[in-house]
PDB file of C-alpha atoms in Angstrom:
ATOM      1  CA  GLU A   1     -12.061  11.556  -5.086  1.00 80.00           C
ATOM      2  CA  ASP A   2      -8.366  11.004  -4.512  1.00 85.00           C
ATOM      3  CA  LYS A   3      -6.652   9.346  -7.435  1.00 91.00           C
ATOM      4  CA  VAL A   4      -3.207   7.892  -8.125  1.00 95.00           C
ATOM      5  CA  VAL A   5      -2.344   6.759 -11.649  1.00 96.00           C
ATOM      6  CA  GLN A   6       0.754   4.807 -12.581  1.00 97.00           C
ATOM      7  CA  SER A   7       2.170   4.196 -16.029  1.00 96.00           C
ATOM      8  CA  PRO A   8       2.986   2.038 -17.738  1.00 96.00           C
ATOM      9  CA  LEU A   9       1.049  -0.818 -16.131  1.00 94.00           C
ATOM     10  CA  SER A  10       3.636  -3.304 -17.320  1.00 95.00           C
ATOM     11  CA  LEU A  11       7.094  -3.125 -18.812  1.00 96.00           C
ATOM     12  CA  VAL A  12       9.519  -5.744 -20.128  1.00 97.00           C
ATOM     13  CA  VAL A  13      13.190  -4.846 -20.535  1.00 97.00           C
ATOM     14  CA  HIS A  14      16.576  -6.522 -20.852  1.00 97.00           C
ATOM     15  CA  GLU A  15      19.234  -6.549 -18.181  1.00 97.00           C
ATOM     16  CA  GLY A  16      21.283  -3.373 -18.291  1.00 97.00           C
ATOM     17  CA  ASP A  17      18.455  -1.184 -19.584  1.00 97.00           C
ATOM     18  CA  THR A  18      17.352   1.966 -17.788  1.00 97.00           C
ATOM     19  CA  VAL A  19      13.672   2.333 -16.951  1.00 98.00           C
ATOM     20  CA  THR A  20      11.468   5.204 -15.840  1.00 98.00           C
ATOM     21  CA  LEU A  21       8.235   4.566 -14.035  1.00 98.00           C
ATOM     22  CA  ASN A  22       5.622   7.277 -13.701  1.00 98.00           C
ATOM     23  CA  CYS A  23       3.117   8.209 -11.022  1.00 97.00           C
ATOM     24  CA  SER A  24       0.628  11.080 -11.188  1.00 97.00           C
ATOM     25  CA  TYR A  25      -1.883  12.075  -8.567  1.00 96.00           C
ATOM     26  CA  GLU A  26      -4.944  14.148  -7.830  1.00 94.00           C
ATOM     27  CA  VAL A  27      -5.570  14.371  -4.114  1.00 89.00           C
ATOM     28  CA  THR A  28      -6.879  16.799  -1.557  1.00 85.00           C
ATOM     29  CA  ASN A  29      -4.228  18.027   0.874  1.00 87.00           C
ATOM     30  CA  PHE A  30      -1.108  16.297  -0.399  1.00 90.00           C
ATOM     31  CA  ARG A  31       1.428  15.351   2.258  1.00 89.00           C
ATOM     32  CA  SER A  32       3.905  12.951   0.673  1.00 91.00           C
ATOM     33  CA  LEU A  33       4.397  10.332  -2.027  1.00 93.00           C
ATOM     34  CA  LEU A  34       5.779   6.891  -1.325  1.00 94.00           C
ATOM     35  CA  TRP A  35       7.332   4.285  -3.634  1.00 96.00           C
ATOM     36  CA  TYR A  36       7.264   0.590  -2.804  1.00 95.00           C
ATOM     37  CA  LYS A  37       8.622  -2.570  -4.406  1.00 96.00           C
ATOM     38  CA  GLN A  38       6.519  -5.716  -4.173  1.00 95.00           C
ATOM     39  CA  GLU A  39       7.795  -9.158  -4.996  1.00 92.00           C
ATOM     40  CA  LYS A  40       6.095 -12.215  -3.547  1.00 83.00           C
ATOM     41  CA  LYS A  41       4.757 -10.805  -0.319  1.00 86.00           C
ATOM     42  CA  ALA A  42       4.181  -7.442   1.326  1.00 92.00           C
ATOM     43  CA  PRO A  43       5.515  -4.276  -0.304  1.00 92.00           C
ATOM     44  CA  THR A  44       8.891  -3.005   0.831  1.00 92.00           C
ATOM     45  CA  PHE A  45       9.624   0.687   1.231  1.00 92.00           C
ATOM     46  CA  LEU A  46      11.831   2.472  -1.282  1.00 94.00           C
ATOM     47  CA  PHE A  47      11.411   6.246  -0.975  1.00 91.00           C
ATOM     48  CA  MET A  48       9.322   9.001   0.508  1.00 91.00           C
ATOM     49  CA  LEU A  49       9.087  12.278  -1.415  1.00 92.00           C
ATOM     50  CA  THR A  50       7.637  15.609  -0.400  1.00 89.00           C
ATOM     51  CA  SER A  51       6.942  18.926  -2.081  1.00 85.00           C
ATOM     52  CA  SER A  52      10.510  20.007  -1.305  1.00 84.00           C
ATOM     53  CA  GLY A  53      11.467  18.487  -4.649  1.00 79.00           C
ATOM     54  CA  ILE A  54      14.579  16.858  -3.260  1.00 87.00           C
ATOM     55  CA  GLU A  55      15.684  13.829  -5.256  1.00 89.00           C
ATOM     56  CA  LYS A  56      16.095  10.595  -3.371  1.00 91.00           C
ATOM     57  CA  LYS A  57      18.689   8.005  -4.361  1.00 93.00           C
ATOM     58  CA  SER A  58      19.555   4.512  -3.287  1.00 93.00           C
ATOM     59  CA  GLY A  59      22.083   2.655  -5.384  1.00 96.00           C
ATOM     60  CA  ARG A  60      20.693   2.296  -8.909  1.00 97.00           C
ATOM     61  CA  LEU A  61      17.278   3.670  -7.922  1.00 97.00           C
ATOM     62  CA  SER A  62      16.349   7.326  -7.793  1.00 97.00           C
ATOM     63  CA  SER A  63      13.125   9.258  -7.559  1.00 96.00           C
ATOM     64  CA  ILE A  64      11.912  12.826  -7.642  1.00 95.00           C
ATOM     65  CA  LEU A  65       8.613  14.621  -7.290  1.00 94.00           C
ATOM     66  CA  ASP A  66       7.405  17.437  -9.551  1.00 92.00           C
ATOM     67  CA  LYS A  67       4.927  19.386  -7.457  1.00 88.00           C
ATOM     68  CA  LYS A  68       3.801  21.540 -10.389  1.00 90.00           C
ATOM     69  CA  GLU A  69       2.992  18.529 -12.546  1.00 90.00           C
ATOM     70  CA  LEU A  70       1.637  16.554  -9.556  1.00 94.00           C
ATOM     71  CA  SER A  71       3.754  13.604 -10.529  1.00 95.00           C
ATOM     72  CA  SER A  72       6.779  11.558  -9.637  1.00 96.00           C
ATOM     73  CA  ILE A  73       9.194   9.324 -11.504  1.00 97.00           C
ATOM     74  CA  LEU A  74      11.169   6.333 -10.337  1.00 98.00           C
ATOM     75  CA  ASN A  75      14.330   5.612 -12.306  1.00 98.00           C
ATOM     76  CA  ILE A  76      16.197   2.347 -12.266  1.00 98.00           C
ATOM     77  CA  THR A  77      19.533   2.254 -14.077  1.00 97.00           C
ATOM     78  CA  ALA A  78      21.485  -0.835 -15.181  1.00 97.00           C
ATOM     79  CA  THR A  79      18.508  -3.065 -14.421  1.00 97.00           C
ATOM     80  CA  GLN A  80      19.026  -6.582 -13.070  1.00 97.00           C
ATOM     81  CA  THR A  81      16.730  -9.595 -13.013  1.00 97.00           C
ATOM     82  CA  GLY A  82      16.304  -9.007  -9.286  1.00 96.00           C
ATOM     83  CA  ASP A  83      14.571  -5.723 -10.084  1.00 97.00           C
ATOM     84  CA  SER A  84      11.638  -7.683 -11.506  1.00 97.00           C
ATOM     85  CA  ALA A  85       8.693  -6.777  -9.290  1.00 96.00           C
ATOM     86  CA  ILE A  86       5.591  -4.655  -9.051  1.00 95.00           C
ATOM     87  CA  TYR A  87       6.419  -1.049  -8.208  1.00 97.00           C
ATOM     88  CA  LEU A  88       3.721   0.732  -6.270  1.00 96.00           C
ATOM     89  CA  CYS A  89       3.195   4.442  -5.817  1.00 96.00           C
ATOM     90  CA  ALA A  90       1.111   5.756  -2.912  1.00 94.00           C
ATOM     91  CA  VAL A  91       0.077   9.249  -1.917  1.00 93.00           C
ATOM     92  CA  ARG A  92      -0.489  10.281   1.661  1.00 90.00           C
ATOM     93  CA  THR A  93      -2.940  13.056   2.465  1.00 87.00           C
ATOM     94  CA  GLN A  94      -3.095  15.237   5.554  1.00 83.00           C
ATOM     95  CA  GLY A  95      -5.414  17.512   7.437  1.00 76.00           C
ATOM     96  CA  GLY A  96      -7.478  15.157   9.539  1.00 68.00           C
ATOM     97  CA  SER A  97      -7.964  12.578   6.794  1.00 72.00           C
ATOM     98  CA  GLU A  98      -4.651  10.747   6.743  1.00 78.00           C
ATOM     99  CA  LYS A  99      -5.431   8.467   3.841  1.00 84.00           C
ATOM    100  CA  LEU A 100      -2.803   6.551   1.919  1.00 87.00           C
ATOM    101  CA  VAL A 101      -4.020   5.814  -1.596  1.00 91.00           C
ATOM    102  CA  PHE A 102      -2.155   3.471  -3.932  1.00 93.00           C
ATOM    103  CA  GLY A 103      -1.968   3.309  -7.693  1.00 94.00           C
ATOM    104  CA  LYS A 104      -2.420   0.051  -9.594  1.00 93.00           C
ATOM    105  CA  GLY A 105       1.304  -0.501  -9.828  1.00 95.00           C
ATOM    106  CA  THR A 106       3.771  -1.083 -12.647  1.00 96.00           C
ATOM    107  CA  LYS A 107       4.826  -4.670 -13.252  1.00 95.00           C
ATOM    108  CA  LEU A 108       8.477  -4.642 -14.317  1.00 96.00           C
ATOM    109  CA  THR A 109      10.025  -7.733 -15.864  1.00 96.00           C
ATOM    110  CA  VAL A 110      13.770  -7.741 -16.464  1.00 97.00           C
ATOM    111  CA  ASN A 111      14.935 -10.500 -18.799  1.00 96.00           C
ATOM    112  CA  PRO A 112      18.529 -11.770 -18.808  1.00 94.00           C
TER     113      PRO A 112
ATOM    114  CA  ASN B   1      10.856  -6.410  17.043  1.00 66.00           C
ATOM    115  CA  ALA B   2       7.445  -7.615  15.795  1.00 76.00           C
ATOM    116  CA  GLY B   3       6.228  -4.584  13.791  1.00 92.00           C
ATOM    117  CA  VAL B   4       2.798  -5.298  12.252  1.00 95.00           C
ATOM    118  CA  THR B   5       1.361  -8.742  12.889  1.00 95.00           C
ATOM    119  CA  GLN B   6      -1.593 -10.155  10.976  1.00 96.00           C
ATOM    120  CA  THR B   7      -3.482 -13.359  11.602  1.00 95.00           C
ATOM    121  CA  PRO B   8      -4.465 -15.698  10.090  1.00 96.00           C
ATOM    122  CA  LYS B   9      -2.106 -15.967   7.107  1.00 95.00           C
ATOM    123  CA  PHE B  10      -4.508 -18.166   5.170  1.00 95.00           C
ATOM    124  CA  ARG B  11      -8.223 -18.860   5.478  1.00 96.00           C
ATOM    125  CA  ILE B  12     -10.915 -20.498   3.397  1.00 96.00           C
ATOM    126  CA  LEU B  13     -14.481 -19.395   4.022  1.00 95.00           C
ATOM    127  CA  LYS B  14     -17.808 -20.559   2.739  1.00 96.00           C
ATOM    128  CA  ILE B  15     -20.218 -18.031   1.251  1.00 96.00           C
ATOM    129  CA  GLY B  16     -22.164 -16.344   4.020  1.00 95.00           C
ATOM    130  CA  GLN B  17     -19.685 -17.070   6.799  1.00 96.00           C
ATOM    131  CA  SER B  18     -18.138 -14.289   8.865  1.00 95.00           C
ATOM    132  CA  MET B  19     -14.640 -13.863  10.176  1.00 96.00           C
ATOM    133  CA  THR B  20     -12.241 -11.355  11.674  1.00 97.00           C
ATOM    134  CA  LEU B  21      -8.737 -10.617  10.440  1.00 97.00           C
ATOM    135  CA  GLN B  22      -6.583  -9.541  13.346  1.00 97.00           C
ATOM    136  CA  CYS B  23      -3.941  -6.835  13.117  1.00 97.00           C
ATOM    137  CA  THR B  24      -1.716  -5.541  15.865  1.00 97.00           C
ATOM    138  CA  GLN B  25       1.322  -3.250  15.844  1.00 96.00           C
ATOM    139  CA  ASP B  26       3.837  -2.569  18.579  1.00 94.00           C
ATOM    140  CA  MET B  27       5.325   0.676  17.222  1.00 92.00           C
ATOM    141  CA  ASN B  28       2.786   2.991  18.876  1.00 91.00           C
ATOM    142  CA  HIS B  29       1.662   4.225  15.460  1.00 91.00           C
ATOM    143  CA  ASN B  30      -1.436   6.386  15.337  1.00 90.00           C
ATOM    144  CA  TYR B  31      -2.438   5.570  11.792  1.00 92.00           C
ATOM    145  CA  MET B  32      -3.515   2.147  10.655  1.00 95.00           C
ATOM    146  CA  TYR B  33      -4.896   0.900   7.359  1.00 95.00           C
ATOM    147  CA  TRP B  34      -6.505  -2.139   5.790  1.00 97.00           C
ATOM    148  CA  TYR B  35      -5.946  -2.847   2.108  1.00 96.00           C
ATOM    149  CA  ARG B  36      -6.970  -5.587  -0.234  1.00 96.00           C
ATOM    150  CA  GLN B  37      -4.984  -6.661  -3.254  1.00 95.00           C
ATOM    151  CA  ASP B  38      -6.539  -8.640  -6.059  1.00 92.00           C
ATOM    152  CA  PRO B  39      -4.283 -10.601  -8.465  1.00 84.00           C
ATOM    153  CA  GLY B  40      -2.186  -8.324 -10.661  1.00 79.00           C
ATOM    154  CA  MET B  41      -3.647  -5.198  -9.088  1.00 82.00           C
ATOM    155  CA  GLY B  42      -2.540  -2.478  -6.747  1.00 88.00           C
ATOM    156  CA  LEU B  43      -3.764  -2.019  -3.188  1.00 93.00           C
ATOM    157  CA  LYS B  44      -7.257  -0.728  -2.529  1.00 93.00           C
ATOM    158  CA  LEU B  45      -7.978   1.008   0.767  1.00 94.00           C
ATOM    159  CA  ILE B  46     -10.809  -0.594   2.727  1.00 96.00           C
ATOM    160  CA  TYR B  47     -10.780   1.289   6.041  1.00 96.00           C
ATOM    161  CA  TYR B  48      -8.351   3.399   7.962  1.00 94.00           C
ATOM    162  CA  SER B  49      -7.941   4.859  11.435  1.00 94.00           C
ATOM    163  CA  VAL B  50      -6.110   7.951  12.634  1.00 90.00           C
ATOM    164  CA  GLY B  51      -6.206   6.919  16.267  1.00 91.00           C
ATOM    165  CA  ALA B  52      -8.016   4.886  18.903  1.00 93.00           C
ATOM    166  CA  GLY B  53     -11.760   5.329  18.642  1.00 94.00           C
ATOM    167  CA  ILE B  54     -11.622   6.862  15.130  1.00 93.00           C
ATOM    168  CA  THR B  55     -12.217   4.974  11.904  1.00 95.00           C
ATOM    169  CA  ASP B  56     -13.128   6.009   8.390  1.00 93.00           C
ATOM    170  CA  LYS B  57     -14.067   4.401   5.097  1.00 94.00           C
ATOM    171  CA  GLY B  58     -11.625   4.013   2.261  1.00 92.00           C
ATOM    172  CA  GLU B  59     -12.285   3.215  -1.391  1.00 90.00           C
ATOM    173  CA  VAL B  60     -13.941  -0.215  -0.987  1.00 94.00           C
ATOM    174  CA  PRO B  61     -15.589  -0.477   2.474  1.00 96.00           C
ATOM    175  CA  ASN B  62     -18.721  -2.423   1.551  1.00 95.00           C
ATOM    176  CA  GLY B  63     -18.937  -5.829   3.224  1.00 95.00           C
ATOM    177  CA  TYR B  64     -16.369  -4.927   5.902  1.00 97.00           C
ATOM    178  CA  ASN B  65     -16.299  -3.382   9.341  1.00 97.00           C
ATOM    179  CA  VAL B  66     -13.482  -2.250  11.615  1.00 97.00           C
ATOM    180  CA  SER B  67     -12.946  -1.066  15.154  1.00 96.00           C
ATOM    181  CA  ARG B  68     -10.054   0.638  16.899  1.00 96.00           C
ATOM    182  CA  SER B  69     -10.475   0.319  20.642  1.00 96.00           C
ATOM    183  CA  THR B  70      -6.726   0.520  21.326  1.00 96.00           C
ATOM    184  CA  THR B  71      -3.729   2.079  19.564  1.00 95.00           C
ATOM    185  CA  GLU B  72      -2.259  -1.371  18.934  1.00 96.00           C
ATOM    186  CA  ASP B  73      -5.184  -3.283  17.435  1.00 97.00           C
ATOM    187  CA  PHE B  74      -7.192  -2.753  14.259  1.00 98.00           C
ATOM    188  CA  PRO B  75      -9.290  -5.828  13.417  1.00 98.00           C
ATOM    189  CA  LEU B  76     -11.146  -6.156  10.119  1.00 98.00           C
ATOM    190  CA  ARG B  77     -14.441  -8.019  10.139  1.00 97.00           C
ATOM    191  CA  LEU B  78     -16.009  -9.631   7.099  1.00 95.00           C
ATOM    192  CA  GLU B  79     -19.737 -10.131   7.425  1.00 89.00           C
ATOM    193  CA  LEU B  80     -21.521 -12.555   5.095  1.00 93.00           C
ATOM    194  CA  ALA B  81     -18.483 -13.465   3.021  1.00 94.00           C
ATOM    195  CA  ALA B  82     -18.877 -13.360  -0.771  1.00 95.00           C
ATOM    196  CA  PRO B  83     -16.622 -14.717  -3.561  1.00 95.00           C
ATOM    197  CA  SER B  84     -15.804 -11.111  -4.500  1.00 95.00           C
ATOM    198  CA  GLN B  85     -13.972 -10.819  -1.182  1.00 96.00           C
ATOM    199  CA  THR B  86     -11.419 -13.433  -2.235  1.00 96.00           C
ATOM    200  CA  SER B  87      -8.197 -11.453  -2.044  1.00 96.00           C
ATOM    201  CA  VAL B  88      -4.992 -10.841  -0.138  1.00 96.00           C
ATOM    202  CA  TYR B  89      -5.477  -8.456   2.748  1.00 97.00           C
ATOM    203  CA  PHE B  90      -2.735  -6.244   4.142  1.00 97.00           C
ATOM    204  CA  CYS B  91      -2.760  -4.323   7.368  1.00 97.00           C
ATOM    205  CA  ALA B  92      -0.343  -1.410   7.625  1.00 95.00           C
ATOM    206  CA  SER B  93       0.605   1.364  10.002  1.00 94.00           C
ATOM    207  CA  ILE B  94       2.491   4.620   9.878  1.00 90.00           C
ATOM    208  CA  ALA B  95       3.695   7.019  12.541  1.00 84.00           C
ATOM    209  CA  GLY B  96       2.136  10.440  12.724  1.00 71.00           C
ATOM    210  CA  GLY B  97       3.793  13.767  13.405  1.00 61.00           C
ATOM    211  CA  GLY B  98       6.602  15.706  11.794  1.00 55.00           C
ATOM    212  CA  GLY B  99       9.245  13.261  12.977  1.00 53.00           C
ATOM    213  CA  SER B 100       7.774  10.424  10.978  1.00 59.00           C
ATOM    214  CA  THR B 101      10.024   8.870   8.325  1.00 64.00           C
ATOM    215  CA  GLY B 102       6.907   8.430   6.242  1.00 73.00           C
ATOM    216  CA  GLU B 103       7.409   4.712   5.840  1.00 84.00           C
ATOM    217  CA  LEU B 104       4.263   2.623   5.831  1.00 87.00           C
ATOM    218  CA  PHE B 105       4.891  -0.652   7.661  1.00 92.00           C
ATOM    219  CA  PHE B 106       3.034  -3.704   6.365  1.00 94.00           C
ATOM    220  CA  GLY B 107       1.967  -6.973   7.888  1.00 95.00           C
ATOM    221  CA  GLU B 108       2.773 -10.144   5.924  1.00 94.00           C
ATOM    222  CA  GLY B 109      -0.694 -10.376   4.458  1.00 95.00           C
ATOM    223  CA  SER B 110      -3.695 -12.681   4.861  1.00 96.00           C
ATOM    224  CA  ARG B 111      -4.843 -14.740   1.888  1.00 96.00           C
ATOM    225  CA  LEU B 112      -8.595 -15.220   2.046  1.00 96.00           C
ATOM    226  CA  THR B 113     -10.569 -17.479  -0.277  1.00 96.00           C
ATOM    227  CA  VAL B 114     -14.361 -17.516  -0.301  1.00 96.00           C
ATOM    228  CA  LEU B 115     -15.943 -20.562  -1.937  1.00 94.00           C
TER     229      LEU B 115
END
């Protein structure tokens, strides 16, 4: 059974802190890993990572995949209250069964 | 530029009633998915489809059915609604092929309450 595990499940920090969110996976026929941010409504896309190991960056957010460890991290530097959200990790499989399986998410709260 | 459109946005059902959540996308995506999200939880895959005429079960398919007669449409049917099906439902789609950006596009969600 395909599995995606995120940690921690919740995290409370102060503005300006740096956070690291973790995602590990056990799936058949890995294709890619996706990170999403969810506030009130539907998740919004952050990054897609593949086994190439190339780091992705966007402003204060960055993410990389470790294909040996079957895991990924999402870093957020100089956190702001607007970063408060649930961060979701999803893994996409390939080879006829193009499933997209999500983890439970990490709820990040950034206090002023 | 509509993207993924879900209807209805809100619905209250009585136990035992049936209903269909509609989902349509105009991006010519092959792959479509239905998820449910319970409060404070991640998304659980209900059903997915890799193309017209092909559907497959996800993690939590019981109590639901889907069909995919066209590339654009992927309706989710709830038969004999139960309180355990109270949730927010998201439809999503993604392009296939090597040129895909990998981004999963979501509808706005449908909040369903079963009383």
